[in-house]
Coordinates of C-alpha atoms in Angstrom, one line a residue:
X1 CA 0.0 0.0 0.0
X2 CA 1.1 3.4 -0.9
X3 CA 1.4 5.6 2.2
X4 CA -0.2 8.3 0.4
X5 CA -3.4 5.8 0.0
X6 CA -3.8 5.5 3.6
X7 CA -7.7 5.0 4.2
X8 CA -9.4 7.7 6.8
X9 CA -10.3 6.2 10.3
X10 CA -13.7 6.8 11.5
X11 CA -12.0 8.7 14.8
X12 CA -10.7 11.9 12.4
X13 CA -7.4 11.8 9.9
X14 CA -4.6 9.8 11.5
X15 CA -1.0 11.3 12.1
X16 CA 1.2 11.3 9.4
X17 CA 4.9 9.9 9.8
X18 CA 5.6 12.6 7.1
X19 CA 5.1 15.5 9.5
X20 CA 5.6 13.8 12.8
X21 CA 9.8 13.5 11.9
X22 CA 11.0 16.7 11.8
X23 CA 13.8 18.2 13.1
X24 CA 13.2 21.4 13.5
X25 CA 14.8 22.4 16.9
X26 CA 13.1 24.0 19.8
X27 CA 14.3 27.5 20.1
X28 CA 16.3 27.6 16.7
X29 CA 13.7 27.4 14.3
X30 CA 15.1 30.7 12.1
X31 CA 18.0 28.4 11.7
X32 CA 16.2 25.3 10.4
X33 CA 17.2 24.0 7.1
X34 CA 16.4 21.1 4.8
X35 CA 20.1 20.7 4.1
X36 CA 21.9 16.9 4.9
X37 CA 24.3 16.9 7.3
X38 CA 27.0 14.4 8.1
X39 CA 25.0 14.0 11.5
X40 CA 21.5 14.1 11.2
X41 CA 20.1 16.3 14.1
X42 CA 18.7 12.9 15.8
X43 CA 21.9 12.0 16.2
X44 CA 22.9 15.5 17.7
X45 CA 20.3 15.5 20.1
X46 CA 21.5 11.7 21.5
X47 CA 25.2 13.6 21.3
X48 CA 24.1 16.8 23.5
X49 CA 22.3 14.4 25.8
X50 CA 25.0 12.3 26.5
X51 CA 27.5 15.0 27.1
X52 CA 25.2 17.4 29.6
X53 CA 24.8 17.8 32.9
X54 CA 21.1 16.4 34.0
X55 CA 22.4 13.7 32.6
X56 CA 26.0 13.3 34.4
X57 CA 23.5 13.8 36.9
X58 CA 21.5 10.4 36.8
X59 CA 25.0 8.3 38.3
X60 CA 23.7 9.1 41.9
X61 CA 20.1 9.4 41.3
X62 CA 18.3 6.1 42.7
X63 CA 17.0 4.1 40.2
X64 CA 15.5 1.3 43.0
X65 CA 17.9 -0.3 45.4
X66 CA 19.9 2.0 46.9
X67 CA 23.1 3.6 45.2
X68 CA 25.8 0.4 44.0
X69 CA 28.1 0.0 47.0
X70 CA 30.0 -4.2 46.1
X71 CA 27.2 -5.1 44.3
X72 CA 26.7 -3.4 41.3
X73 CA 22.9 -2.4 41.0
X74 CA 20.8 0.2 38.6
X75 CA 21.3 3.8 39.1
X76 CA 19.0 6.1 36.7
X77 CA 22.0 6.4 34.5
X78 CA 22.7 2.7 33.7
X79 CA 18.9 2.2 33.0
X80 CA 18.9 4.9 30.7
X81 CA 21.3 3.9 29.0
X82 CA 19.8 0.2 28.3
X83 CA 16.8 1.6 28.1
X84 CA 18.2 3.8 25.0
X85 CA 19.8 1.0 23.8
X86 CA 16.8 -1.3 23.6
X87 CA 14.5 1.7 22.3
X88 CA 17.3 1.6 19.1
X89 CA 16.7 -1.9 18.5
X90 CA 13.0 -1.8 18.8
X91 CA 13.0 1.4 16.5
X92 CA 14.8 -0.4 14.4
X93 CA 12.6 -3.6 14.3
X94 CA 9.3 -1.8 13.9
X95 CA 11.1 0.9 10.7
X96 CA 11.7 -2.4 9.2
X97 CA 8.3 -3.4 8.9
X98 CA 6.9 0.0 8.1
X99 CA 9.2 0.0 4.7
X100 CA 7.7 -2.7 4.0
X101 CA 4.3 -1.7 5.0
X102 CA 4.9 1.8 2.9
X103 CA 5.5 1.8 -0.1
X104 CA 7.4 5.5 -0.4
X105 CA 11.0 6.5 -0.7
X106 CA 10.9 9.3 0.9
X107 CA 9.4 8.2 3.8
X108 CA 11.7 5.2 4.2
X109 CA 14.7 7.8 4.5
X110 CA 12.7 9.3 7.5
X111 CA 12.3 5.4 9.0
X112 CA 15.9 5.8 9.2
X113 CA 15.7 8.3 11.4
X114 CA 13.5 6.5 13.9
X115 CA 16.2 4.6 16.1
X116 CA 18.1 7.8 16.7
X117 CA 14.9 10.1 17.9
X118 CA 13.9 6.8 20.1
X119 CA 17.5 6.1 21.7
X120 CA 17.6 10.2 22.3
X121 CA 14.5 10.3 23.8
X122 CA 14.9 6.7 26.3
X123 CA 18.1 8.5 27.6
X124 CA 16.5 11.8 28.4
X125 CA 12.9 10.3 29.7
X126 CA 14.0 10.4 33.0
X127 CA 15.8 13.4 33.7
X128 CA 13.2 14.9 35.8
X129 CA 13.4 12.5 38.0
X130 CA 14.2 13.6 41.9
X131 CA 16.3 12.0 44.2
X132 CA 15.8 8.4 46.0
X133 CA 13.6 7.2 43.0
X134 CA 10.2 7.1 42.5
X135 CA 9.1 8.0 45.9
X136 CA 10.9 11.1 45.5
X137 CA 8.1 12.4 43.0
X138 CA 5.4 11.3 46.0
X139 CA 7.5 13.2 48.8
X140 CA 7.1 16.4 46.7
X141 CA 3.4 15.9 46.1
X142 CA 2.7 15.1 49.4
X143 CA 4.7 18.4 50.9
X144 CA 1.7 20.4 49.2
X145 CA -1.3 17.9 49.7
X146 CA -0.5 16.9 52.9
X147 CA 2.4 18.6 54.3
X148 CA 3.9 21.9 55.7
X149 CA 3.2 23.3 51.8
X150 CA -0.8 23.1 52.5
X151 CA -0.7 26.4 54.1
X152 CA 0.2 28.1 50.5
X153 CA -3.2 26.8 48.9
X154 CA -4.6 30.0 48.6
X155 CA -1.4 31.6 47.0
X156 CA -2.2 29.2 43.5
X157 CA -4.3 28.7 41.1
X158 CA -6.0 25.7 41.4
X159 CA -4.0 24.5 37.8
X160 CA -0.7 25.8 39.8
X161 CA -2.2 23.6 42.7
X162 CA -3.0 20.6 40.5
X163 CA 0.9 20.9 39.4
X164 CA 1.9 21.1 42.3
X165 CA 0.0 18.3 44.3
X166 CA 0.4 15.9 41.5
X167 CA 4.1 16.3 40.7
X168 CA 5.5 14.3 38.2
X169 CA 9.1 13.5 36.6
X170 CA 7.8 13.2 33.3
X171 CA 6.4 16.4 32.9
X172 CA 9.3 17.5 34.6
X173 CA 11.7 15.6 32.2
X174 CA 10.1 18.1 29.6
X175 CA 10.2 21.0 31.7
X176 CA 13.6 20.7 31.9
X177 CA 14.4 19.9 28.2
X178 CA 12.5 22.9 27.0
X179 CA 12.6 25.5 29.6
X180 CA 14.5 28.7 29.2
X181 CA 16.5 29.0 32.7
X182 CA 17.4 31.9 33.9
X183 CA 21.1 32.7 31.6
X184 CA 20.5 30.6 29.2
X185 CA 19.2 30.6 25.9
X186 CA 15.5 30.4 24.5
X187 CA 14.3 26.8 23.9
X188 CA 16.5 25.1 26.5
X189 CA 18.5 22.5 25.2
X190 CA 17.2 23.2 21.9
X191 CA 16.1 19.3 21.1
X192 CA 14.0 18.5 17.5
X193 CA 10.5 18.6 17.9
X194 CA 10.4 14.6 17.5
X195 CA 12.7 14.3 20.7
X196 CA 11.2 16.0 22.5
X197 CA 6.8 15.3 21.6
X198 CA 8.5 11.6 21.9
X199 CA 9.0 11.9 25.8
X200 CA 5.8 12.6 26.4
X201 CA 4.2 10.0 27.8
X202 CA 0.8 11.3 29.2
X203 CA 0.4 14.3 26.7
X204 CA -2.2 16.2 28.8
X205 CA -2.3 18.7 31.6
X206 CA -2.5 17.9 35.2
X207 CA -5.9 18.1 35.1
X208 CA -6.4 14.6 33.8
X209 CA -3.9 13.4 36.0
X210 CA -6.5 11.0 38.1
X211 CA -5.3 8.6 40.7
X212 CA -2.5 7.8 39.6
X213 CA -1.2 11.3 39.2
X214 CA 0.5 11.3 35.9
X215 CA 0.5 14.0 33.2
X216 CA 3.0 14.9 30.3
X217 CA 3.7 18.6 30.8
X218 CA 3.3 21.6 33.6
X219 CA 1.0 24.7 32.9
X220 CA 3.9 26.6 32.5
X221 CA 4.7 24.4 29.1
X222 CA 2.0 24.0 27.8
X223 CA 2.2 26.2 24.8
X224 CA 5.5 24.7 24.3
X225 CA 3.8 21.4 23.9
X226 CA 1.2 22.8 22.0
X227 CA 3.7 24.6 19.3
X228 CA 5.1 20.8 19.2
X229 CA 1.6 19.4 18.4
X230 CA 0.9 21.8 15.8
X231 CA 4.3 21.3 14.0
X232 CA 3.8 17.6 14.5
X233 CA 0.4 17.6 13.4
X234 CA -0.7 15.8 16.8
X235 CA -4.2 16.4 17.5
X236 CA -6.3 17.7 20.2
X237 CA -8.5 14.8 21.3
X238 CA -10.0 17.5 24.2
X239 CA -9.1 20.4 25.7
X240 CA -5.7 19.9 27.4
X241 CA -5.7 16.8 26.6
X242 CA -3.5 15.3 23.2
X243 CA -2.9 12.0 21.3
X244 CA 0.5 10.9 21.6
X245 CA 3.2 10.8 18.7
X246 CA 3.5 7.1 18.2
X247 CA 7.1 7.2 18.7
X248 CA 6.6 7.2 22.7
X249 CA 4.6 4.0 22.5
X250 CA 8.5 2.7 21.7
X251 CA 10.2 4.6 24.0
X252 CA 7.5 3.3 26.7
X253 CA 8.0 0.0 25.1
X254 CA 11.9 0.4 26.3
X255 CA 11.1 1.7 29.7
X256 CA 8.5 -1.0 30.2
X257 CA 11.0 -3.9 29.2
X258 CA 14.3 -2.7 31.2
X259 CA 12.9 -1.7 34.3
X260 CA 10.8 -5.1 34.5
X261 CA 13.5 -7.8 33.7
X262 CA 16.5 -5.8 35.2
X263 CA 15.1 -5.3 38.9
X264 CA 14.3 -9.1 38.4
X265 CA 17.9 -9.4 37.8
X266 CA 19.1 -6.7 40.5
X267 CA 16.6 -8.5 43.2
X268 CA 18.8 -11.7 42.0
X269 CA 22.3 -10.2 42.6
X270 CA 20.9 -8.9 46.1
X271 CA 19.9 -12.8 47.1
X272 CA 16.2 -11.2 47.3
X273 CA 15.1 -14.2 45.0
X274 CA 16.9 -16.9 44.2
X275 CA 18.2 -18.5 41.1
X276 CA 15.3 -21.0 40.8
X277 CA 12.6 -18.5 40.9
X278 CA 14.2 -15.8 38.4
X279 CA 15.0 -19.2 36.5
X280 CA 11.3 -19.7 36.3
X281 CA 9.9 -16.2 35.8
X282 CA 12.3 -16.0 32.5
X283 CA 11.4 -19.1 31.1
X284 CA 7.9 -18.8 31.0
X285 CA 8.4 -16.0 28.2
X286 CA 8.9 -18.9 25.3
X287 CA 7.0 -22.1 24.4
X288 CA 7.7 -25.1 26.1
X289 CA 9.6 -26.5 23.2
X290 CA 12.1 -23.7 23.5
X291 CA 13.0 -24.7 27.1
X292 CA 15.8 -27.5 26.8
X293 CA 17.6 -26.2 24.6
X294 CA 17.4 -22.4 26.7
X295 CA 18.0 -24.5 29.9
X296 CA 21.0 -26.8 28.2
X297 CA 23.0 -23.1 27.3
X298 CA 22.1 -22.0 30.7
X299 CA 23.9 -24.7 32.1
X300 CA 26.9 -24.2 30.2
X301 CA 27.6 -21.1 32.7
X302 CA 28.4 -22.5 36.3
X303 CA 28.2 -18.8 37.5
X304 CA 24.4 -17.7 38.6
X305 CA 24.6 -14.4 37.7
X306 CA 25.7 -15.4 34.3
X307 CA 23.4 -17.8 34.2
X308 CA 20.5 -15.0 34.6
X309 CA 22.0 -12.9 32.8
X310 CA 21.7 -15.3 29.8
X311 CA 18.1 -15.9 30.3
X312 CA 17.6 -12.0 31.1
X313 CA 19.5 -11.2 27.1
X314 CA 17.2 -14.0 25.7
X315 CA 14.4 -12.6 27.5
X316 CA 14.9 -8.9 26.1
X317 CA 15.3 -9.9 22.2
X318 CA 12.0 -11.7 22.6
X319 CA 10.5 -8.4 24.2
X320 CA 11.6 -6.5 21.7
X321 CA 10.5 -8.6 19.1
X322 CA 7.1 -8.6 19.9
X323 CA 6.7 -5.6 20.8
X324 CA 7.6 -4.4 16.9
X325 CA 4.9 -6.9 16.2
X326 CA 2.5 -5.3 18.1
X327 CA 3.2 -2.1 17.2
X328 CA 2.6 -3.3 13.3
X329 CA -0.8 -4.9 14.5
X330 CA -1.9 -1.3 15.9
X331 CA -0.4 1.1 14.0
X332 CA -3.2 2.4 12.5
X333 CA -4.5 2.9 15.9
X334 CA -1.6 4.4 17.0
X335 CA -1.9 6.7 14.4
X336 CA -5.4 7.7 14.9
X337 CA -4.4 8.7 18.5
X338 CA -7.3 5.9 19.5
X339 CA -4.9 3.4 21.0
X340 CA -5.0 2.8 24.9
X341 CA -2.8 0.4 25.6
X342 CA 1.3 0.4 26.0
X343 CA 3.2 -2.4 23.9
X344 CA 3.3 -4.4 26.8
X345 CA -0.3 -4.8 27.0
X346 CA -0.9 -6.0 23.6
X347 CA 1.9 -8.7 23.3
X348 CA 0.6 -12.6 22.8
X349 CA -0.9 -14.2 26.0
X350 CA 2.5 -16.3 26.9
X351 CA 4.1 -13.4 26.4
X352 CA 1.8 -10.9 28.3
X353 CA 1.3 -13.3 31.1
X354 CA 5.5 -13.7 32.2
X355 CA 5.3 -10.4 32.0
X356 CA 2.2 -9.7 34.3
X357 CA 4.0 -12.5 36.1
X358 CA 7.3 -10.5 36.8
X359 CA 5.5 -7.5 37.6
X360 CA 3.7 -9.4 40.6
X361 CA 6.9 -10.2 42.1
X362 CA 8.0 -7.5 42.0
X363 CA 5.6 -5.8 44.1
X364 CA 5.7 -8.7 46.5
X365 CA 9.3 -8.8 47.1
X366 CA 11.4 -6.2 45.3
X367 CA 9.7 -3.3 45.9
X368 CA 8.7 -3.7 49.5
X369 CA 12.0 -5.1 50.7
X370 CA 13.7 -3.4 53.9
X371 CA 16.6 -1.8 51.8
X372 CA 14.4 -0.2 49.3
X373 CA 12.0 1.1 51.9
X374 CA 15.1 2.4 54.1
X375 CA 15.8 4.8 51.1
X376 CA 12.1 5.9 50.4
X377 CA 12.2 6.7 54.5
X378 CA 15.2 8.8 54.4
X379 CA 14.5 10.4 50.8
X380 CA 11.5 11.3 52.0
X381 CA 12.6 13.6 55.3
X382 CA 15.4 14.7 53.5
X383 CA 13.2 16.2 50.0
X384 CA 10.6 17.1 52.9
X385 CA 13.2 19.4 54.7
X386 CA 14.8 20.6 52.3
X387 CA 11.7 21.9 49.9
X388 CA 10.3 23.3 53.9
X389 CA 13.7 25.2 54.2
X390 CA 14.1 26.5 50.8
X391 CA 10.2 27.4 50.0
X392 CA 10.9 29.4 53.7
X393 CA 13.5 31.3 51.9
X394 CA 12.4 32.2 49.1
X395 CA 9.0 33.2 50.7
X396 CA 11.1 35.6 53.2
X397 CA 13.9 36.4 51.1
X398 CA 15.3 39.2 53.5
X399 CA 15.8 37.4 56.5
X400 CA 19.6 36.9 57.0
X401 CA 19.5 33.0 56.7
X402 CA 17.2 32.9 53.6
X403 CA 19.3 35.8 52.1
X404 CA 22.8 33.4 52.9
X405 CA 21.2 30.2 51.4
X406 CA 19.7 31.6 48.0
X407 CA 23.1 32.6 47.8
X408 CA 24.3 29.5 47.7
X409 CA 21.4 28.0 44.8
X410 CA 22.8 27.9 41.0
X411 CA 21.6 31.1 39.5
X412 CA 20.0 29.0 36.8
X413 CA 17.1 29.4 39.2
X414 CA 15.0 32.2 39.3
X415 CA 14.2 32.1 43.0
X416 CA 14.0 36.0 43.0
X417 CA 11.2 36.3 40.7
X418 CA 8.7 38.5 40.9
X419 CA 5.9 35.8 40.9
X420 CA 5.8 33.5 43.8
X421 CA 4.9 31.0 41.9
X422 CA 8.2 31.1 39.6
X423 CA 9.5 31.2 43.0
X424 CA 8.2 27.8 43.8
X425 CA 8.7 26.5 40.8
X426 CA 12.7 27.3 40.9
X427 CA 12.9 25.5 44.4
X428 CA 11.5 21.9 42.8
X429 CA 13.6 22.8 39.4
X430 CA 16.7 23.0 42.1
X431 CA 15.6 20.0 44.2
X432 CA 14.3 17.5 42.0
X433 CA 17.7 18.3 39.8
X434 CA 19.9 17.0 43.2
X435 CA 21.6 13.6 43.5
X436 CA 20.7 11.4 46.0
X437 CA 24.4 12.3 47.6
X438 CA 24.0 16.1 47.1
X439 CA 20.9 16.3 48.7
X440 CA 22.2 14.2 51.7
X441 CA 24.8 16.4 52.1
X442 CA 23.0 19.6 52.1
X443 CA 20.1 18.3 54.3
X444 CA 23.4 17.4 56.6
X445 CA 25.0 21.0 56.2
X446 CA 21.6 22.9 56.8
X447 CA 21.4 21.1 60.3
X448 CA 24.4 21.6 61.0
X449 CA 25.6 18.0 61.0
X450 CA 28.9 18.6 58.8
X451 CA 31.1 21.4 58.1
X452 CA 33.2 22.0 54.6
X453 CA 36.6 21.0 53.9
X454 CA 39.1 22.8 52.0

């Protein structure tokens, strides 16, 4: 089938690939030109990720267990990194099958471009991220909905409030991408527009946040996001509330796969489960009739953790595989903006099930364990005291104390601004940027605790 002959869905006119890969770059768009470069500016955007400082950043940012001490664990820069490298291949995998879906030259030159706007934007999804992992992003929602931070309710809007009570490192991650800091220049790291809509994984306001409390993008973005969409040709399913480019399906795809199957294998290395049962999780991915001969290679390896990690690589390709399939199987839903689902959901039963299966343990005995919870503890009075001392500060910015410490905080952040809200907004941009060991060691100077040495 021609691409051009592509039949209308009933929902409205689908997304076109055509528009959606562009590299027009946030911020620079006088400068954009149609010109071939020996990099393509996919390939730049992976290149200015890997060489900045958020990302540096992500080394001593929790990913789950607490920072690698002799045992070598996750950190949120090692999983981006897989993550980015598993986004290539499945990029790769499903720009396969749409050449051979679509039959148009010129579109199969911007296929090409697919594994590099998918690896860029797995190694920036989470750079918003705060400190001591995911309960981080709970510790500073819970500050304003339930904290010390209630008593500035009637200071916001109630979209300020929403942002605030529901904060999130994805829309953070963007935020952080595309906001112009104070000093620097317009557009913030200046990333394409397929980057950066690609990150995106709940392209709405915080107003459709729900329970769970996830939402793409801050009020204060939001016509950045929107100039994305209209460039991309992403439509507006409601107000606020957008389709996603299909590309972050992939990048979701990525996320999904890594974090699952590695903190199986991290919860091995840890002794938190044992060879048999991480043996038995990863072999339920394939048919029966694969298993002697995955079993008879496994056995070849007389080391454990090489043993998993044989069954965790085998795992992974399989993943990814399907997950191009499925992709395929709902593209044109996909590009209708009428699919609901991640590439998880929609692989084959076996498949789906392991999966589910992995998941479940997870939660059980990963997730809840005493070392993991010892870091949500401490991450959490550490973010709590720090966001109570600096939001005191730049509230009261003449008292001698709060005029010494916004001394102190990276001028990047505007905590001088004339609106309170900025004001706010420049103490999460400075805390949820911290490592886990920065922040310790602030929280520590601020009481007192430790002193500098020369």
């Amino acid at each position: 089938m021609d691409y051009k002959e592509r039949p209308k869905n009933k929902v409205g006119a689908p997304m076109s690939w055509d528009r959606l890969i562009s590299d027009k770059r946030l911020g620079l768009e006088e400068y954009h030109d149609e010109r071939h470069h020996t990099r393509s500016d996919f390939q730049r955007d992976y290149d200015r990720l890997i060489f900045s400082s958020p990302f540096r950043r992500l080394q001593n940012k929790t990913q789950v267990f607490p920072l690698p001490g002799s045992i070598f664990v996750h950190n949120r820069l090692t999983h981006s990194l897989e993550v980015s490298s598993v986004g290539r291949s499945l990029a790769h995998e499903v720009a396969i099958r749409l050449k051979k879906k679509w039959g148009d030259t010129e579109l199969h030159n911007k296929f090409n471009d697919l594994r590099d706007i998918v690896a860029a934007a797995c190694l920036c999804h989470d750079l918003g991220n705060p400190p001591f992992g995911h309960s981080g992003e709970k510790t500073i929602s819970t500050f304003f909905s339930e904290g010390s931070g209630l008593e500035f309710r009637s200071r916001f809007s109630d979209r300020q409030w929403s942002d605030l009570i529901n904060f999130e490192g994805n829309a953070n991650s963007f935020r952080l991408l595309t906001h112009q800091f104070k000093g620097r220049r317009s557009g913030g790291m200046a990333m394409t527009y397929s980057t950066l809509a690609s990150i995106v994984k709940y392209p709405y306001t915080s107003c459709y946040a729900g329970q769970k409390g996830k939402f793409g993008f801050f009020e204060s973005e939001e016509p950045i996001f929107r100039k994305i969409a209209e460039e991309l040709g992403i439509p507006e399913i409601e107000p606020g509330r957008f389709a996603r480019h299909p590309l972050v399906y992939i990048m979701e795809g990525a996320d999904d796969i890594c974090y699952q199957i590695m903190d199986i294998e991290d919860a091995h290395k840890l002794k938190l489960l044992s060879t048999a049962e991480v043996k038995d999780l990863f072999i339920n991915f394939f048919d029966e009739s694969l298993h002697p001969r995955l079993l008879k290679n496994m056995e070849r390896l007389t080391d454990p953790n090489e043993q998993i990690g044989y069954l965790r690589s085998s795992v992974v390709g399989r993943l990814v595989e399907n997950c191009a399939e499925a992709f395929m199987a709902h593209e044109d839903e996909i590009m209708a903006g009428s699919f609901n689902q991640s590439l998880v959901d929609a692989l084959p039963d076996r498949i789906r099930d392991a999966y589910q299966e992995c998941s479940r343990t997870a939660w059980s005995k990963i997730y809840c364990a005493p070392m993991v919870v010892d870091v949500e503890l401490a991450g959490n009075r550490i973010i709590s005291f720090l966001l109570r001392t600096l939001i005191d500060a730049v509230t009261e910015p003449d008292k001698n104390f709060s005029s010494l410490l916004l001394s102190v905080i990276p001028q990047q952040y505007d905590v001088r601004s004339s609106s309170f809200f900025d004001r706010i907004q420049a103490v999460l941009d400075h805390v949820s940027g911290m490592t886990d060991v920065y922040a310790l060691d602030l929280y520590r100077k601020l009481n007192g605790h430790t002193l500098p040495a020369v």
